[in-house]
Short mmCIF file of C-alpha atoms and ligand atoms in Angstrom, two decimals:
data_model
loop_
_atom_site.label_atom_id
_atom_site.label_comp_id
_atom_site.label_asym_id
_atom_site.label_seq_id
_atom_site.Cartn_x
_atom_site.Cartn_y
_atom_site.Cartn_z
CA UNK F 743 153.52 101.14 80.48
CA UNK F 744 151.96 101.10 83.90
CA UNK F 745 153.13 98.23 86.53
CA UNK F 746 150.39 96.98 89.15
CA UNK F 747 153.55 95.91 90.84
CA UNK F 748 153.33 97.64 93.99
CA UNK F 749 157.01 98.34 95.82
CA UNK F 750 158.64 99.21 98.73
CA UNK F 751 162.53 100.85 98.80
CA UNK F 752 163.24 100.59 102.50
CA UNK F 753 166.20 101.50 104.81
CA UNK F 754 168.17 103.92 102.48
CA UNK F 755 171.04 105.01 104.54
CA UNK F 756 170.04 108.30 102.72
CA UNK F 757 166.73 109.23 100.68
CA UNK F 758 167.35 112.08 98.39
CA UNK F 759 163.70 113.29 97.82
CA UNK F 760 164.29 116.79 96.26
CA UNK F 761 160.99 116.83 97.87
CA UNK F 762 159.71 120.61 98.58
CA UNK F 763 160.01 124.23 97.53
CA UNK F 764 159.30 125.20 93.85
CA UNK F 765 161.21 124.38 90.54
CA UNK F 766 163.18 125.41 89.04
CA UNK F 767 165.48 125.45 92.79
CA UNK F 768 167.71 128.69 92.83
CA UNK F 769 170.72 130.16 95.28
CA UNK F 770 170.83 128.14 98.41
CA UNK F 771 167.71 126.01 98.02
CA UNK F 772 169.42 124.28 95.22
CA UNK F 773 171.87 122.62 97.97
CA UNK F 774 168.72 121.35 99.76
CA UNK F 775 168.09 117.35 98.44
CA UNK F 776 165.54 117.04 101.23
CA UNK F 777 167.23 113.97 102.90
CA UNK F 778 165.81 111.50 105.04
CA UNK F 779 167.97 109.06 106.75
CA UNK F 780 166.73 105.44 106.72
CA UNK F 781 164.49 106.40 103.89
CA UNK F 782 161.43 104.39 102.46
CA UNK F 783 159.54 105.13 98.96
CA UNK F 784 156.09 103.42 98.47
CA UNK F 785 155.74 102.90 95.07
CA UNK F 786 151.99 101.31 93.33
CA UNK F 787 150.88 101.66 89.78
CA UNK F 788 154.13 103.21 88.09
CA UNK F 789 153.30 106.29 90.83
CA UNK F 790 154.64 107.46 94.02
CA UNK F 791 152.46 106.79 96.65
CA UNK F 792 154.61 107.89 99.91
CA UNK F 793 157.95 108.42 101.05
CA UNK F 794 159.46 109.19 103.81
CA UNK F 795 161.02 107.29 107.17
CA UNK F 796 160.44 103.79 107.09
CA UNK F 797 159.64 102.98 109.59
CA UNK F 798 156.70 105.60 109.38
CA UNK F 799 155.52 103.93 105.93
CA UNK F 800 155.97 99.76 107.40
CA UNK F 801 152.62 99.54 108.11
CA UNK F 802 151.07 100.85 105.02
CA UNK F 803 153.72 98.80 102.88
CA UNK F 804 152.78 95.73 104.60
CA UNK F 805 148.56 95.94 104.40
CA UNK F 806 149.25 96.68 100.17
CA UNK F 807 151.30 93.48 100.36
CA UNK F 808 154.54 95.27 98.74
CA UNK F 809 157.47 93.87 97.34
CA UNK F 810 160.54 94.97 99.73
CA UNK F 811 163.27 95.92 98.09
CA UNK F 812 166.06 96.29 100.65
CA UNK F 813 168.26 99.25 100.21
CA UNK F 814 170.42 99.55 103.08
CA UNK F 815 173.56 101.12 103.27
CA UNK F 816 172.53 102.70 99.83
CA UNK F 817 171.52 106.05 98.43
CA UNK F 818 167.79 106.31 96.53
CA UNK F 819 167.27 108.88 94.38
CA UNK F 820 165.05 110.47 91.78
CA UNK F 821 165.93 109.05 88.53
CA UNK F 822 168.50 111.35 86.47
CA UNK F 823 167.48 113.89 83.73
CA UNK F 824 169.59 114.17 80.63
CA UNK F 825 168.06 117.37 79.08
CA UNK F 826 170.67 117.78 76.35
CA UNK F 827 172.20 114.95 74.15
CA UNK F 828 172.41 114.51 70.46
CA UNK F 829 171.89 110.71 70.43
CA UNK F 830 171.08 109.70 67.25
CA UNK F 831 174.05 109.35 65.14
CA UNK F 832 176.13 107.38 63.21
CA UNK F 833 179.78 106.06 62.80
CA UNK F 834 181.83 108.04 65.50
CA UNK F 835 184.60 110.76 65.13
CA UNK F 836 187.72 108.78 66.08
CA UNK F 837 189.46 110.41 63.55
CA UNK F 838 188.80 114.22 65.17
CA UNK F 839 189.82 112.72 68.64
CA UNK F 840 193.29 111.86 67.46
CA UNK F 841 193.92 115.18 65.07
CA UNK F 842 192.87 116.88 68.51
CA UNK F 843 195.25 114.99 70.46
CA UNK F 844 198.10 115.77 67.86
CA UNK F 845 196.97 119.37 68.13
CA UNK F 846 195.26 120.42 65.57
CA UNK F 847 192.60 122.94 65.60
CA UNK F 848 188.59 122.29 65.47
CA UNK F 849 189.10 124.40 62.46
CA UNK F 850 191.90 122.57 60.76
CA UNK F 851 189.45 119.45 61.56
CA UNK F 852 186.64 120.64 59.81
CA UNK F 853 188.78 121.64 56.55
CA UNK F 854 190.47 118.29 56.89
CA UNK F 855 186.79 116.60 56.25
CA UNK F 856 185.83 115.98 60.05
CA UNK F 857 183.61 118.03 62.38
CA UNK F 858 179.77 118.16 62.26
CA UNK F 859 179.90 117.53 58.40
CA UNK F 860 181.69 114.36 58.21
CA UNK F 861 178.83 113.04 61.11
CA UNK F 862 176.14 114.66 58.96
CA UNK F 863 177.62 112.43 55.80
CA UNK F 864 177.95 109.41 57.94
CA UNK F 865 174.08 110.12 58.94
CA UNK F 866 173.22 110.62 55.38
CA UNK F 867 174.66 106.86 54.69
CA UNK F 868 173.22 105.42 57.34
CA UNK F 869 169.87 103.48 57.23
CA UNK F 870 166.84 104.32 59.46
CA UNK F 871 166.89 100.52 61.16
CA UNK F 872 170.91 101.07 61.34
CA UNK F 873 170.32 104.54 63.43
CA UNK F 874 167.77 103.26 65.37
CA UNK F 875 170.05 100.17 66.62
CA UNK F 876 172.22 102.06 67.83
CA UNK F 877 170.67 104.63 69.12
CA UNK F 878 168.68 101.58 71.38
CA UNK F 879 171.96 100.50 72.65
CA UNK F 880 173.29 103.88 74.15
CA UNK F 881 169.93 104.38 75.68
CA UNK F 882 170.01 101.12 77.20
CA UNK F 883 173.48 102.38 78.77
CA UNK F 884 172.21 105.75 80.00
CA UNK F 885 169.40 103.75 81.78
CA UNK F 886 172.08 101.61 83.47
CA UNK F 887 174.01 105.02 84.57
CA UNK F 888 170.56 105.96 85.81
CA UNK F 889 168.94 108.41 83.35
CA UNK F 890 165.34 107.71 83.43
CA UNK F 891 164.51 110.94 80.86
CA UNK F 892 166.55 111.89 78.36
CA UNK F 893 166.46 114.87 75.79
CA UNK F 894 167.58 113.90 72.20
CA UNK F 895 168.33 116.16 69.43
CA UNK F 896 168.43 115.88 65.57
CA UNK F 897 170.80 117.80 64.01
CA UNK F 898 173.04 116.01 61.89
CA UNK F 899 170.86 116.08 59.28
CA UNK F 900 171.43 119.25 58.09
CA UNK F 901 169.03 118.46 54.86
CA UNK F 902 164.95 117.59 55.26
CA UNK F 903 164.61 114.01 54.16
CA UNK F 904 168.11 113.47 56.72
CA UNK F 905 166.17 115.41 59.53
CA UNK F 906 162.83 113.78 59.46
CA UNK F 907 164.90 110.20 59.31
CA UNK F 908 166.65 111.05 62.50
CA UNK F 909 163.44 112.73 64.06
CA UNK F 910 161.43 109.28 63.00
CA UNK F 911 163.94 107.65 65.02
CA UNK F 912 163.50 109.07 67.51
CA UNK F 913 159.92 108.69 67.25
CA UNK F 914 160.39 104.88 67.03
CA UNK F 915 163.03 105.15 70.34
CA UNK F 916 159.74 106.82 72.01
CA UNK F 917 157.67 103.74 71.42
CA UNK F 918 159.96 101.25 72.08
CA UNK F 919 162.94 102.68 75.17
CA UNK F 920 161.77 102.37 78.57
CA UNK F 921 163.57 105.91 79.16
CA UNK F 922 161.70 108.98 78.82
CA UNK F 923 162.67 110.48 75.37
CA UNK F 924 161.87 114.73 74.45
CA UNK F 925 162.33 115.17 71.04
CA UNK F 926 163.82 118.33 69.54
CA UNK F 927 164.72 119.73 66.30
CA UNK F 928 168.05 121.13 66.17
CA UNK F 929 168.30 123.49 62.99
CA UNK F 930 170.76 125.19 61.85
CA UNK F 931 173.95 122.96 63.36
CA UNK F 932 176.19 124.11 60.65
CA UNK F 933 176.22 124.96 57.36
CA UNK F 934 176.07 121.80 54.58
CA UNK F 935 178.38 122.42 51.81
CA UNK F 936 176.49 123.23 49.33
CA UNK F 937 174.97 125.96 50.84
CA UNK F 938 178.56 127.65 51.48
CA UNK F 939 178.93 131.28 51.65
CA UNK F 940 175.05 131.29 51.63
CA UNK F 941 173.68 131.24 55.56
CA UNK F 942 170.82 133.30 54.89
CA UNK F 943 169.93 131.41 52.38
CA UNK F 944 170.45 128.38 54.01
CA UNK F 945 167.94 129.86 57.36
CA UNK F 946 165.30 130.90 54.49
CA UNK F 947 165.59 127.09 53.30
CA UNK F 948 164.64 125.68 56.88
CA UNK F 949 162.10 127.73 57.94
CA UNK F 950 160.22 127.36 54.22
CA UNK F 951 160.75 123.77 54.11
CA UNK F 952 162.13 121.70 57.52
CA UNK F 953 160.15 123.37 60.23
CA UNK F 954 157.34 123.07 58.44
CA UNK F 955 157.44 119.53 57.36
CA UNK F 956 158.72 118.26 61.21
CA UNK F 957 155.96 120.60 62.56
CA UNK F 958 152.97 118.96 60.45
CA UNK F 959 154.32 115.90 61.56
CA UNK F 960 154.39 116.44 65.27
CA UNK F 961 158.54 115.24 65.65
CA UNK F 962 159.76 117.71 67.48
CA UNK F 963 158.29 118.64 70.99
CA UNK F 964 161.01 121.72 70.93
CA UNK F 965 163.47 123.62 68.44
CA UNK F 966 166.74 124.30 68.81
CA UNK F 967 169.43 126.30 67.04
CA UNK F 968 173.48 126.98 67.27
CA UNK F 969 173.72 130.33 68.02
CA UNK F 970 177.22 130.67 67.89
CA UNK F 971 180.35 133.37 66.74
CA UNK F 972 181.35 129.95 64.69
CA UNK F 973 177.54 129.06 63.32
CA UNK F 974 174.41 130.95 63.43
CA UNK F 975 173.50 134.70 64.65
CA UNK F 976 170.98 135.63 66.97
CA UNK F 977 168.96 137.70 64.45
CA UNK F 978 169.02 133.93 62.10
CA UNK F 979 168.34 132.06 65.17
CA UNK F 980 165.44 134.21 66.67
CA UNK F 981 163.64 133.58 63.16
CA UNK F 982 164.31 129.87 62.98
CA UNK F 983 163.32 129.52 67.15
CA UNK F 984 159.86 131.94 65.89
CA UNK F 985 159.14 129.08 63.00
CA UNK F 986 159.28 126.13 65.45
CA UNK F 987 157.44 128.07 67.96
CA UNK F 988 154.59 128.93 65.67
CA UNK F 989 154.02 124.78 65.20
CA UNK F 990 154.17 124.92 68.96
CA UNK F 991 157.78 123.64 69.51
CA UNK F 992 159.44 124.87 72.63
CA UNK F 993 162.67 127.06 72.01
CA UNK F 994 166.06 126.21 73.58
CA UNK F 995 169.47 127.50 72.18
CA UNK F 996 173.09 126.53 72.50
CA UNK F 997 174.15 130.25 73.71
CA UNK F 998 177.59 131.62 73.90
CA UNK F 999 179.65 128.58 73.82
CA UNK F 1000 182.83 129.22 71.62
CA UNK F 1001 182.43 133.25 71.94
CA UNK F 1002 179.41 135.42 72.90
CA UNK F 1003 176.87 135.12 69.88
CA UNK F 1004 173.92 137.16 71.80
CA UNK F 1005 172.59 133.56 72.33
CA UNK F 1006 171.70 134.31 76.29
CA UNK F 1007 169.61 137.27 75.50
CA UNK F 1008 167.97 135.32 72.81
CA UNK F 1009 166.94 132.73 75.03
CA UNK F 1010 165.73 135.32 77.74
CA UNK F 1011 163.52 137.50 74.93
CA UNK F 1012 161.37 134.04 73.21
CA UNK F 1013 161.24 132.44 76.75
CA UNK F 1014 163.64 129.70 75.96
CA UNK F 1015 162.86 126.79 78.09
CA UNK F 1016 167.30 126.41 78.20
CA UNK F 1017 170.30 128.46 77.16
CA UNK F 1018 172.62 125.86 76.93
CA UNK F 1019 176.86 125.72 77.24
CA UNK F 1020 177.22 129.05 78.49
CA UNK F 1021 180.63 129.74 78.61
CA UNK F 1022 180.91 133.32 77.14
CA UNK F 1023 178.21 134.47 78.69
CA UNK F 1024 178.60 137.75 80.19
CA UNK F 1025 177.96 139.41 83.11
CA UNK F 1026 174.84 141.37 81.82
CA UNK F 1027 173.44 137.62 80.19
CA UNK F 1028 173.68 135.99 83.66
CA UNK F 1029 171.48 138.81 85.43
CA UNK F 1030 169.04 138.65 82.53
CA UNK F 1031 168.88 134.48 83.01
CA UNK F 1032 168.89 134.86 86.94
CA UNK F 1033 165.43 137.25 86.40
CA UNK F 1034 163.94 135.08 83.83
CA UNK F 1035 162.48 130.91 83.94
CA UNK F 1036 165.18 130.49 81.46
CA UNK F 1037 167.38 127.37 82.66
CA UNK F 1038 170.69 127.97 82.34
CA UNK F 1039 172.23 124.03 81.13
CA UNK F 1040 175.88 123.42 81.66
CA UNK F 1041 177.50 120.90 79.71
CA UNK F 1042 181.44 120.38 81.54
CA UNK F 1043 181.61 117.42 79.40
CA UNK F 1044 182.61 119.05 76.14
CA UNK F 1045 185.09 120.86 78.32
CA UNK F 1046 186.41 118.13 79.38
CA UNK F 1047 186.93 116.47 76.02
CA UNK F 1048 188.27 119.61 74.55
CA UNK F 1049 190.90 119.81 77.74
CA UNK F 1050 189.73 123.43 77.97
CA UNK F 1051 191.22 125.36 80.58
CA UNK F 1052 187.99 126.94 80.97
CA UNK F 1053 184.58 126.09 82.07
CA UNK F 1054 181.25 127.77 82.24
CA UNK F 1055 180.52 130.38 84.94
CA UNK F 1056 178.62 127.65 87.57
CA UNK F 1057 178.94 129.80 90.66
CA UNK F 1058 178.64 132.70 89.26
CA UNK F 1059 174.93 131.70 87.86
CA UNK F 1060 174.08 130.06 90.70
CA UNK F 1061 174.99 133.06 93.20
CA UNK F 1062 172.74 135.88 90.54
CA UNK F 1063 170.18 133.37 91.29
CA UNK F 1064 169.80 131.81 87.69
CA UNK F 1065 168.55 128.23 87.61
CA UNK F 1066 170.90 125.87 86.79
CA UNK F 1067 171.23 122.76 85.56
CA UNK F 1068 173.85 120.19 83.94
CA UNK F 1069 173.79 117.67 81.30
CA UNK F 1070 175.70 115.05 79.31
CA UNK F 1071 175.62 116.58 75.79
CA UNK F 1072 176.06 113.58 74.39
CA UNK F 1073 177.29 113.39 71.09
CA UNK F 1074 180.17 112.02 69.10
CA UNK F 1075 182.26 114.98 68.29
CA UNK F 1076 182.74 116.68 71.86
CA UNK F 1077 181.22 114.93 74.24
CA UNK F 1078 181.07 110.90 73.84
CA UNK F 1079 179.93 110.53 77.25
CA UNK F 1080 176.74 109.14 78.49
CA UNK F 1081 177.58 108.97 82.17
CA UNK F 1082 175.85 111.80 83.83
CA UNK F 1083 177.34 110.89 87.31
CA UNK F 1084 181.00 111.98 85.70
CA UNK F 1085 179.12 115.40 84.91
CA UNK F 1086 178.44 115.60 88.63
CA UNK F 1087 182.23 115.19 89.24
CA UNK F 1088 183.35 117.59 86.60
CA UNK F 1089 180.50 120.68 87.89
CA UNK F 1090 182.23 119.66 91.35
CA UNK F 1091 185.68 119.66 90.72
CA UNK F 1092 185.81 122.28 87.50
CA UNK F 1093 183.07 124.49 88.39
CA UNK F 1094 182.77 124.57 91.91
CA UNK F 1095 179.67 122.88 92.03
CA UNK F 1096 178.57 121.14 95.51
CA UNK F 1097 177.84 117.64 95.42
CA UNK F 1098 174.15 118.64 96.28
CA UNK F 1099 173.78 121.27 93.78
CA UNK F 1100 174.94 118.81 90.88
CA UNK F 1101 172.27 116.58 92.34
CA UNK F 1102 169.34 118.74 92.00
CA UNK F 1103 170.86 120.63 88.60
CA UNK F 1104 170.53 116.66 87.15
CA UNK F 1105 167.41 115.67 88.29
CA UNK F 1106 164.59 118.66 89.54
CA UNK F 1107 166.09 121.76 87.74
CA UNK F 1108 167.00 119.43 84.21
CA UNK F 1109 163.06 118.17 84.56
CA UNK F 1110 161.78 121.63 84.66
CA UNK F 1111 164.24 122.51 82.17
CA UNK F 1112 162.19 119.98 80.12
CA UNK F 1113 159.06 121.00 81.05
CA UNK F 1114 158.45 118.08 83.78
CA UNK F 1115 159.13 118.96 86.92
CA UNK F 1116 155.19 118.86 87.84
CA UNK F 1117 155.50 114.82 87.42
CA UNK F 1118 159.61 113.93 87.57
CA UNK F 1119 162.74 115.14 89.20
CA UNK F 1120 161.74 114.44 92.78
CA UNK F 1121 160.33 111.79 95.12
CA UNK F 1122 157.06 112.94 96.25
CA UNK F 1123 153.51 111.52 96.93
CA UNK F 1124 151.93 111.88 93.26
CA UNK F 1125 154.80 112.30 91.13
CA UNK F 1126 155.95 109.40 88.79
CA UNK F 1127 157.94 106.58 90.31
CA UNK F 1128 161.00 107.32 88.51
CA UNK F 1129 163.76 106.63 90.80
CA UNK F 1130 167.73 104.63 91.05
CA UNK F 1131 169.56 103.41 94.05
CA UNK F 1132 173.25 104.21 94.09
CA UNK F 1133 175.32 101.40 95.49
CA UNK F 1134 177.20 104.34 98.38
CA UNK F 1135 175.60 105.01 101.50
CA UNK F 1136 176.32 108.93 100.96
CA UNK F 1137 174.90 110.83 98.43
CA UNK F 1138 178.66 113.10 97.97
CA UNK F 1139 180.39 109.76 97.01
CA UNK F 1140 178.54 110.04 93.63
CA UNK F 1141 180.86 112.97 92.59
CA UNK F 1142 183.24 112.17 94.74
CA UNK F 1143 184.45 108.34 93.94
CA UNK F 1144 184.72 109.68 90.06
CA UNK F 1145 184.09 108.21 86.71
CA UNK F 1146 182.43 105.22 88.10
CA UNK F 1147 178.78 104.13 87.35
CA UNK F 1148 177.09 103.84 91.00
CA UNK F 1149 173.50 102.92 90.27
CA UNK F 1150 173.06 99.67 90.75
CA UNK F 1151 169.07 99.39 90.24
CA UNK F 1152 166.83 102.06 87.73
CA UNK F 1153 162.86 102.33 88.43
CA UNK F 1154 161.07 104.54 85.74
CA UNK F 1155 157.18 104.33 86.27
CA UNK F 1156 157.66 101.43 89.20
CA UNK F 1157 159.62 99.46 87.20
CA UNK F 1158 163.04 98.08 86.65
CA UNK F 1159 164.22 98.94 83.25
CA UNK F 1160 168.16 98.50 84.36
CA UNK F 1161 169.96 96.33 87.20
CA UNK F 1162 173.77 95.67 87.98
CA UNK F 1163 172.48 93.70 91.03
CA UNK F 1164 174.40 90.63 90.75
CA UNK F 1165 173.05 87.62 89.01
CA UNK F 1166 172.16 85.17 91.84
CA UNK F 1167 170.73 87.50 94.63
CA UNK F 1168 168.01 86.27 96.08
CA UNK F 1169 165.12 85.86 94.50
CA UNK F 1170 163.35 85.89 90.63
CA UNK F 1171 160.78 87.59 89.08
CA UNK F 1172 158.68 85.06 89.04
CA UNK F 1173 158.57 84.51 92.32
CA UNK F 1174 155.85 86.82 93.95
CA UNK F 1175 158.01 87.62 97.52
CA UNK F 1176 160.65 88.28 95.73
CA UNK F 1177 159.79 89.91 92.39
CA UNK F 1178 162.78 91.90 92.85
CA UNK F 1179 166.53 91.02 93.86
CA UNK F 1180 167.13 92.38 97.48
CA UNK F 1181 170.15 94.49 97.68
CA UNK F 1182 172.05 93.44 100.58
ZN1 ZN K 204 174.61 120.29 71.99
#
């Protein structure tokens, strides 16, 4: 999906080019966005070619006869990373949202019939096409929040014919969404009923019969387990993480999120490419993350949804020197939110986050957290034109003017897969001068 189209994003009031210094960025030099004030990116053949003032990059723009796309008084930025959603689903959990509001327990849920099992008997209903419609239409609204990669997890599957029909979604969502998709395997989500009072059993059953059939059939780029007080142990999750990996799936684990499950170290010892949620993790965990390549995810959203009082320990990971990054989470039961912008807000507001260092934990540090940060995540010479303008002229107004969608315009590989431009700016595609609607 390569465009010839070659581009020209001049006069940011501020480029954000992440540009500089290795991934994943830790302690202080995950503040530093590498702005440049009255920014222009070059962009030819879905790659970036330059970027820096524009005035320095006029010249060139002009002799390879680019399209200008005017971006004053606006932010440009690399294009966001969503390393952790659970996407493909069915029906919704409206039901859970309201027991929750009247008080009830995640527990008293889950006996009542909702939690992860009523989603996993929604999924079961559901056909392939059905799942796959859907799924379409969220990614079409992450790509207009400005997510230009996005992770996406089975998992609510819980049996093998269920799994492979959400992992051959996905498959199809690869061919056909103009966003980035990583596939993983999520195992071991919770226990199906009829496996009750049986976990062991249950782990036995998935790495005989569901790694192996997803791994044959190259669905999964990585695995992923719930190591969790409330799911799976570590000593269950280290084998199921040891299956994947031997079909060459990458490991990442939802670590310590209800209570401390031994999820952390986990991730450390199998070289996790993520510990995700984080929020028992203890002192001892963040050291060993801060010394590893281990990304530590944060996912504030399913905080925020569960009005915890609580949040995971941002500043403290960020001081030991851990790399950090945040994402959505996306999924129906805790976190029905797509918009990773808001998750800026929250890191800011709940975890003492600055606006900078939720920028690069959602673009560079999420990329490397998927393995990517040698093509995505920044705006440098080389890398993959994967950018979004935001419609503020500072980049802290993302966070800051909260729960709003501020990208107006989202470039993956040079081209526009998303615009809120209004209809009837100058200018239409077919038009060579102005293939693209200036922003005025
Ligand atoms: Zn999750």
């Amino acid at each position: 999906m390569r465009n010839s189209q070659t581009l020209f994003f001049r006069n940011a009031s501020q480029l954000l080019t992440l540009a500089g210094g290795p991934a994943p960025r830790r302690g202080r030099a995950l503040a530093e966005l590498g702005i440049v004030r009255d920014g222009g990116v070059l962009v030819a053949d879905g790659m970036i070619v330059k970027a820096g003032r524009t005035r320095d990059l006029a010249r060139e723009a002009k002799r390879l006869k680019a399209l200008e796309i005017d971006c004053r008084s606006r932010v440009v930025m690399p294009g966001l990373v969503d390393s952790h959603t659970h996407l493909v689903f069915a029906g919704s959990r409206l039901g859970d949202f309201e027991q929750r509001i009247r008080g009830k327990t995640g527990r008293e849920i889950a006996r009542a019939g909702g939690g992860i099992l009523f989603s996993a008997r929604q999924l079961a209903q559901a056909s392939q096409r059905d799942l796959l419609t859907r799924a379409s239409r969220f990614l079409e609204q992450a790509a207009l929040f400005g997510t230009t990669t996005i992770e996406i997890k089975s998992g609510y599957g819980l049996d093998v014919p269920d799994e492979l029909k959400t992992l051959r979604v996905i498959r199809q969502l690869m061919k056909a969404s103009s966003i980035e998709i990583v596939p993983t395997l999520l195992v071991a989500h919770a226990l199906p009923r009829r496996f009750r009072g049986r976990k062991g059993d249950y782990v036995r059953f998935i790495i005989q019969n569901l790694i192996p059939e997803a791994g044959r059939r190259r669905l999964a780029e990585c695995i992923d387990c719930f190591c969790d007080p409330t799911a799976f142990d570590h000593r269950q999750c280290r084998r199921i993480l040891e299956a994947g990996a031997a079909f060459g799936m990458t490991p990442r684990v939802h670590a310590d999120q209800t209570g401390r499950s031994g999820g952390t170290q986990l991730a450390v010892s199998v070289a996790a490419a993520s510990a995700d949620h984080l929020d028992h993790a203890s002192p001892g965990d963040i050291e060993a993350l801060a010394r590893s390549n281990v990304v530590a995810t944060l996912l504030p959203g399913a905080n925020f949804f569960f009005d915890s009082r609580t949040y995971p320990p941002a500043r403290a990971l960020i001081e030991a020197g851990a790399a950090v990054a945040l994402a959505t989470d996306f999924n129906p039961g805790t976190c029905p939110t797509l918009n990773l912008q808001f998750i800026m807000s929250l890191s800011c507001t709940a975890m003492k986050m600055t606006p900078a260092e939720a920028i690069a934990a959602s673009t560079i540090n999420a990329a490397y957290s998927l393995r990517r940060a040698d093509r995505l995540g920044s705006i440098e010479a080389g890398k993959q034109a994967d950018l979004i303008v935001m419609g503020v002229d500072d980049y802290r107004k993302i966070p800051y003017f909260f729960a709003a969608n501020h990208c107006v315009l989202t470039v993956r590989q040079g081209q526009v897969i998303a615009s809120r431009l209004k209809q009837g700016s100058r200018g239409t595609r077919r038009s060579r001068s102005h293939a693209l609607p200036a922003i005025s």
